[in-house]
Coordinates of C-alpha atoms in Angstrom, one line a residue:
X1 CA 37.6 25.7 9.1
X2 CA 35.5 24.9 6.0
X3 CA 32.2 23.3 7.0
X4 CA 30.8 20.4 5.0
X5 CA 27.3 20.8 3.5
X6 CA 25.7 18.7 6.2
X7 CA 27.5 20.7 8.9
X8 CA 26.2 23.9 7.3
X9 CA 22.6 22.5 7.5
X10 CA 23.0 21.9 11.2
X11 CA 24.5 25.4 11.6
X12 CA 21.5 26.9 9.7
X13 CA 19.0 25.1 11.8
X14 CA 20.6 26.0 15.1
X15 CA 20.8 29.7 14.0
X16 CA 17.1 29.8 12.9
X17 CA 15.8 28.1 16.0
X18 CA 17.7 30.5 18.2
X19 CA 15.6 33.3 16.9
X20 CA 12.6 33.9 19.2
X21 CA 9.2 33.0 17.8
X22 CA 6.5 35.5 16.9
X23 CA 4.3 34.1 19.6
X24 CA 6.3 34.2 22.9
X25 CA 4.3 31.3 24.3
X26 CA 6.0 29.0 21.8
X27 CA 9.3 29.9 23.3
X28 CA 8.6 27.7 26.3
X29 CA 9.4 24.0 26.7
X30 CA 5.8 23.6 27.6
X31 CA 2.7 25.8 26.8
X32 CA 2.3 27.1 30.3
X33 CA 4.4 28.3 33.2
X34 CA 6.0 31.4 31.8
X35 CA 6.6 33.9 34.7
X36 CA 6.0 37.6 34.2
X37 CA 9.7 38.4 34.3
X38 CA 10.5 35.7 31.8
X39 CA 7.7 37.0 29.5
X40 CA 9.1 40.5 29.7
X41 CA 12.5 39.2 28.9
X42 CA 11.3 37.3 25.9
X43 CA 9.3 40.3 24.7
X44 CA 12.3 42.5 24.8
X45 CA 14.3 39.9 22.9
X46 CA 11.8 39.6 20.2
X47 CA 11.8 43.4 19.7
X48 CA 15.5 43.3 18.7
X49 CA 16.0 40.0 17.0
X50 CA 14.5 38.3 14.0
X51 CA 11.4 36.3 14.9
X52 CA 10.2 33.0 13.5
X53 CA 6.6 31.9 13.1
X54 CA 6.9 28.4 14.4
X55 CA 7.8 27.3 17.9
X56 CA 8.8 23.8 19.0
X57 CA 8.4 22.4 22.4
X58 CA 11.8 20.9 23.2
X59 CA 10.6 18.4 25.7
X60 CA 8.0 17.1 23.3
X61 CA 10.6 16.6 20.5
X62 CA 13.0 14.9 23.0
X63 CA 10.2 12.5 24.0
X64 CA 9.3 11.7 20.4
X65 CA 13.0 11.1 19.6
X66 CA 13.3 8.7 22.6
X67 CA 10.2 6.8 21.4
X68 CA 11.5 6.5 17.9
X69 CA 14.9 5.3 19.1
X70 CA 13.3 2.7 21.4
X71 CA 11.3 1.4 18.4
X72 CA 14.4 1.1 16.3
X73 CA 16.3 -0.8 19.0
X74 CA 13.3 -3.1 19.5
X75 CA 13.0 -3.9 15.8
X76 CA 16.8 -4.4 15.5
X77 CA 16.8 -6.9 18.3
X78 CA 13.9 -8.8 17.0
X79 CA 15.0 -11.9 14.9
X80 CA 12.0 -11.4 12.6
X81 CA 12.5 -7.7 12.0
X82 CA 12.9 -6.6 8.4
X83 CA 13.8 -3.1 7.3
X84 CA 11.6 -1.4 4.8
X85 CA 13.0 -1.9 1.3
X86 CA 13.8 1.1 -0.9
X87 CA 11.4 -0.2 -3.5
X88 CA 8.9 -1.8 -1.2
X89 CA 6.0 -0.3 -3.1
X90 CA 7.3 -1.0 -6.6
X91 CA 7.6 2.6 -7.6
X92 CA 11.3 2.7 -8.4
X93 CA 13.5 1.6 -11.2
X94 CA 15.9 -1.2 -10.1
X95 CA 17.4 -2.2 -13.5
X96 CA 17.1 -5.9 -12.4
X97 CA 15.4 -6.7 -15.8
X98 CA 18.0 -5.0 -17.9
X99 CA 19.7 -7.4 -20.3
X100 CA 21.5 -7.6 -23.6
X101 CA 21.8 -10.4 -26.1
X102 CA 25.0 -12.5 -26.2
X103 CA 25.4 -11.5 -29.8
X104 CA 25.5 -7.9 -28.8
X105 CA 28.0 -8.4 -26.0
X106 CA 30.2 -10.4 -28.3
X107 CA 30.0 -7.9 -31.1
X108 CA 31.0 -5.1 -28.7
X109 CA 33.6 -7.3 -27.0
X110 CA 31.9 -6.7 -23.6
X111 CA 32.3 -9.2 -20.8
X112 CA 29.4 -10.5 -18.7
X113 CA 30.4 -7.8 -16.1
X114 CA 29.1 -5.2 -18.6
X115 CA 25.5 -6.1 -17.6
X116 CA 26.1 -5.5 -13.9
X117 CA 28.0 -2.3 -14.6
X118 CA 25.2 -1.0 -16.8
X119 CA 22.6 -2.0 -14.2
X120 CA 24.4 0.1 -11.6
X121 CA 24.9 3.0 -13.8
X122 CA 21.3 3.1 -15.0
X123 CA 20.0 2.8 -11.4
X124 CA 22.2 5.7 -10.3
X125 CA 21.1 7.9 -13.2
X126 CA 17.4 7.1 -12.4
X127 CA 17.9 8.2 -8.7
X128 CA 19.7 11.4 -9.6
X129 CA 17.1 12.3 -12.2
X130 CA 14.2 11.5 -9.9
X131 CA 15.7 13.5 -7.0
X132 CA 16.7 16.4 -9.3
X133 CA 12.9 17.0 -9.9
X134 CA 11.6 15.7 -6.6
X135 CA 9.6 18.8 -5.5
X136 CA 6.3 20.6 -5.7
X137 CA 3.6 17.9 -4.9
X138 CA 0.4 19.7 -3.9
X139 CA -2.9 20.5 -5.7
X140 CA -3.3 23.9 -7.4
X141 CA -6.5 25.3 -8.8
X142 CA -6.2 26.7 -12.3
X143 CA -8.4 27.6 -15.2
X144 CA -8.9 25.2 -18.0
X145 CA -8.8 26.3 -21.7
X146 CA -12.4 27.4 -21.6
X147 CA -11.7 29.7 -18.6
X148 CA -13.5 27.4 -16.1
X149 CA -12.1 28.1 -12.7
X150 CA -11.4 25.5 -10.0
X151 CA -10.1 22.9 -12.5
X152 CA -7.4 21.1 -10.4
X153 CA -4.5 19.9 -12.6
X154 CA -1.6 19.6 -10.2
X155 CA -2.6 16.4 -8.3
X156 CA 0.8 14.8 -8.8
X157 CA 2.3 12.9 -5.9
X158 CA 5.8 11.5 -5.5
X159 CA 4.8 7.9 -6.3
X160 CA 3.3 9.1 -9.7
X161 CA 6.6 10.8 -10.7
X162 CA 8.8 7.9 -9.5
X163 CA 6.6 5.3 -11.3
X164 CA 6.5 7.3 -14.5
X165 CA 10.3 7.7 -14.6
X166 CA 10.6 4.0 -13.9
X167 CA 8.5 3.1 -16.9
X168 CA 10.6 5.5 -19.0
X169 CA 13.7 3.8 -17.8
X170 CA 12.4 0.3 -18.5
X171 CA 11.6 1.0 -22.2
X172 CA 15.0 -0.3 -23.4
X173 CA 15.6 -2.8 -20.6
X174 CA 15.3 -5.8 -23.0
X175 CA 16.6 -5.3 -26.5
X176 CA 18.7 -7.5 -28.7
X177 CA 21.1 -6.1 -31.2
X178 CA 21.9 -2.4 -30.7
X179 CA 23.9 0.2 -32.6
X180 CA 27.6 0.4 -31.9
X181 CA 27.9 1.4 -28.2
X182 CA 31.3 3.0 -28.6
X183 CA 30.1 5.3 -31.3
X184 CA 26.8 6.1 -29.8
X185 CA 27.5 6.2 -26.1
X186 CA 27.8 3.4 -23.6
X187 CA 30.6 1.0 -22.7
X188 CA 33.2 0.6 -20.1
X189 CA 36.1 3.0 -20.0
X190 CA 39.2 3.6 -18.0
X191 CA 39.3 7.0 -16.3
X192 CA 42.3 9.2 -17.0
X193 CA 42.1 10.4 -13.4
X194 CA 42.6 6.9 -11.9
X195 CA 42.8 3.2 -12.8
X196 CA 39.2 2.6 -11.8
X197 CA 36.8 1.6 -14.5
X198 CA 33.5 3.4 -14.9
X199 CA 30.6 2.8 -17.2
X200 CA 28.6 5.2 -19.4
X201 CA 25.0 4.6 -20.1
X202 CA 23.9 3.5 -23.6
X203 CA 22.4 6.2 -25.8
X204 CA 19.0 4.4 -25.9
X205 CA 18.6 4.9 -22.1
X206 CA 16.1 7.7 -21.3
X207 CA 18.4 9.1 -18.6
X208 CA 21.8 8.9 -20.2
X209 CA 23.6 12.2 -19.6
X210 CA 23.4 13.2 -23.2
X211 CA 19.7 12.6 -23.4
X212 CA 19.2 14.6 -20.2
X213 CA 21.3 17.5 -21.5
X214 CA 19.2 17.6 -24.7
X215 CA 15.8 17.5 -23.1
X216 CA 13.3 20.3 -23.7
X217 CA 10.2 21.1 -21.6
X218 CA 8.0 19.9 -24.5
X219 CA 10.0 16.7 -25.0
X220 CA 9.9 15.9 -21.3
X221 CA 6.1 16.5 -21.2
X222 CA 5.5 14.2 -24.2
X223 CA 7.8 11.5 -22.9
X224 CA 6.4 11.3 -19.4
X225 CA 2.7 12.0 -20.2
X226 CA 1.9 8.5 -21.4
X227 CA 3.2 7.0 -18.2
X228 CA 1.2 9.2 -15.8
X229 CA -2.0 7.7 -14.4
X230 CA -5.5 8.9 -15.4
X231 CA -7.2 11.3 -13.1
X232 CA -10.8 12.1 -13.5
X233 CA -10.5 15.2 -11.3
X234 CA -8.0 17.0 -13.6
X235 CA -8.9 19.2 -16.5
X236 CA -8.2 16.6 -19.3
X237 CA -8.5 13.4 -17.3
X238 CA -4.7 12.9 -16.8
X239 CA -2.1 14.0 -14.3
X240 CA 0.2 16.7 -15.4
X241 CA 3.8 17.7 -14.5
X242 CA 3.8 21.1 -12.8
X243 CA 6.8 23.4 -13.3
X244 CA 7.8 21.4 -16.4
X245 CA 10.2 24.1 -17.7
X246 CA 12.1 24.2 -14.4
X247 CA 12.2 20.4 -14.2
X248 CA 13.6 20.2 -17.7
X249 CA 16.2 22.8 -16.8
X250 CA 17.3 20.8 -13.8
X251 CA 17.6 17.6 -15.9
X252 CA 19.6 19.5 -18.4
X253 CA 21.9 20.7 -15.7
X254 CA 22.3 17.1 -14.4
X255 CA 23.2 15.8 -17.8
X256 CA 25.7 18.5 -18.6
X257 CA 27.3 18.3 -15.2
X258 CA 27.9 14.6 -15.6
X259 CA 29.3 15.1 -19.1
X260 CA 31.6 18.0 -18.1
X261 CA 32.8 17.0 -14.7
X262 CA 32.3 13.2 -14.3
X263 CA 33.2 11.6 -17.6
X264 CA 29.5 11.3 -18.5
X265 CA 29.1 8.7 -15.8
X266 CA 27.2 8.5 -12.5
X267 CA 29.4 5.6 -11.4
X268 CA 32.4 7.9 -11.9
X269 CA 30.7 10.6 -9.7
X270 CA 30.1 8.0 -7.0
X271 CA 33.8 6.8 -7.1
X272 CA 34.9 10.3 -6.2
X273 CA 33.1 10.0 -2.9
X274 CA 35.8 7.6 -1.6
X275 CA 37.7 9.3 1.3
X276 CA 41.3 9.0 2.5
X277 CA 40.3 5.9 4.5
X278 CA 39.4 4.1 1.3
X279 CA 35.6 4.1 2.1
X280 CA 32.8 6.0 0.4
X281 CA 31.6 9.1 2.3
X282 CA 28.0 10.3 2.3
X283 CA 29.1 13.8 3.4
X284 CA 31.6 14.0 0.6
X285 CA 29.0 12.8 -1.9
X286 CA 26.6 15.5 -0.8
X287 CA 29.4 18.0 -1.3
X288 CA 30.1 16.6 -4.8
X289 CA 26.4 16.7 -5.9
X290 CA 25.9 20.3 -4.6
X291 CA 29.1 21.5 -6.1
X292 CA 28.4 20.0 -9.5
X293 CA 24.7 20.7 -9.9
X294 CA 23.4 24.1 -8.9
X295 CA 19.9 22.9 -8.7
X296 CA 20.6 20.7 -5.7
X297 CA 22.0 23.7 -3.8
X298 CA 19.0 25.0 -1.9
X299 CA 20.6 27.9 0.1
X300 CA 19.7 31.5 0.5
X301 CA 20.6 34.6 2.5
X302 CA 18.0 35.8 5.0
X303 CA 17.1 39.4 5.9
X304 CA 20.0 39.7 8.2
X305 CA 22.5 38.6 5.6
X306 CA 22.9 35.1 7.1
X307 CA 23.4 32.1 4.9
X308 CA 20.7 29.5 5.3
X309 CA 21.3 26.0 3.9
X310 CA 19.1 22.9 3.7
X311 CA 20.4 20.8 0.8
X312 CA 17.3 18.7 1.0
X313 CA 17.3 16.9 -2.4
X314 CA 21.1 16.4 -2.4
X315 CA 20.8 14.5 0.9
X316 CA 17.8 12.6 -0.2
X317 CA 19.7 11.5 -3.3
X318 CA 22.5 10.2 -1.2
X319 CA 20.1 8.5 1.2
X320 CA 18.3 6.9 -1.8
X321 CA 21.6 5.6 -3.3
X322 CA 22.5 4.1 0.1
X323 CA 19.1 2.5 0.5
X324 CA 18.8 1.3 -3.2
X325 CA 22.1 -0.6 -2.9
X326 CA 21.2 -2.4 0.4
X327 CA 22.0 0.0 3.2
X328 CA 25.4 -1.6 3.6
X329 CA 23.8 -4.8 4.7
X330 CA 23.4 -6.7 1.4
X331 CA 26.0 -8.1 -0.9
X332 CA 24.8 -6.4 -4.1
X333 CA 26.6 -5.0 -7.1
X334 CA 27.8 -1.5 -6.1
X335 CA 27.6 -2.0 -2.3
X336 CA 31.4 -1.3 -2.1
X337 CA 30.7 2.2 -3.4
X338 CA 27.5 2.8 -1.5
X339 CA 28.3 1.5 2.0
X340 CA 28.9 5.0 3.4
X341 CA 30.8 4.9 6.6
X342 CA 29.3 8.3 7.7
X343 CA 25.6 7.9 6.6
X344 CA 24.5 9.0 10.0
X345 CA 25.9 12.4 9.3
X346 CA 23.0 13.2 6.9
X347 CA 20.4 15.5 8.5
X348 CA 16.6 15.2 8.8
X349 CA 15.3 16.4 5.4
X350 CA 13.7 19.8 5.4
X351 CA 10.4 18.6 4.1
X352 CA 6.9 20.1 4.7
X353 CA 5.8 16.7 5.9
X354 CA 8.1 17.0 8.9
X355 CA 6.2 19.9 10.6
X356 CA 2.9 18.2 9.7
X357 CA 4.0 15.0 11.6
X358 CA 5.4 17.0 14.5
X359 CA 2.1 18.9 14.9
X360 CA 0.2 15.7 14.7
X361 CA 2.2 14.1 17.5
X362 CA 2.0 17.2 19.7

């Protein structure tokens, strides 16, 4: 039986957690109460099997899970309860201000539905671009140009990156006449693979597949630099993008993958997640993303030759798409393609914040 990507994540976690920890005391459900015989057994086990460096108290995790579940149920039953919006902080691009002049639409023979289709496509491309480079947020001490040590440049946080990409996306939200969309990219097409329509982003959009495919590390740096906030603690007074070459490479991969495998359209990619039951599948979309874009495929082989999978950013991308289009609870454009019937199959994201929270709550 071929396992889905999300099933492989669960398999990897169960496999790793079955390895005894380095500190045998962490093998317990609680910090105390290990008998001499049990300690001896665990000690013998750790001598022959791989050992992990972190232990988790099962009873503490179960208690935390029960508390979280209780809070969710209480909030759901409250008539005044409101779920946290995907863009509650105003960091993300929503495309709600995207518009085109009537003259432009008439010249291109586009209907009013073109605006809604472009809004959805642009929003999807923003999410995929953001989550393709959603990694490495921690300070790093480096030398400045004069050789002065301890000059912290990498103070970037997620909200800085999300907001900068939003501002890049908004640059062409409101324009009047534009060059011919059919010649320069953009427009609504009929897929040869099905009768469903899909849209391609206009060439002026920062995250159109062609623009992503053509990015260089220098062009990415220059494009995003003006939208990053000032920071007096950094070497030159501004935030910087760390690992810019790797981030540019991942965006190149995203653009090329969409062009080569999904008709240059994120909407087309999303349409392919519809399962045999006629409903979109979160699990299938994770599979499509990880199959198309190698950079989303965080997997490795450990010292024992075992495959370990996390697929963190691929699952985050699917979760973001689901949340950005209303979590299946709002009648918004695109909800029919984003109301995933199996959204609960996504796993907890393998984020360094998770062990920090678990340690904080005991």
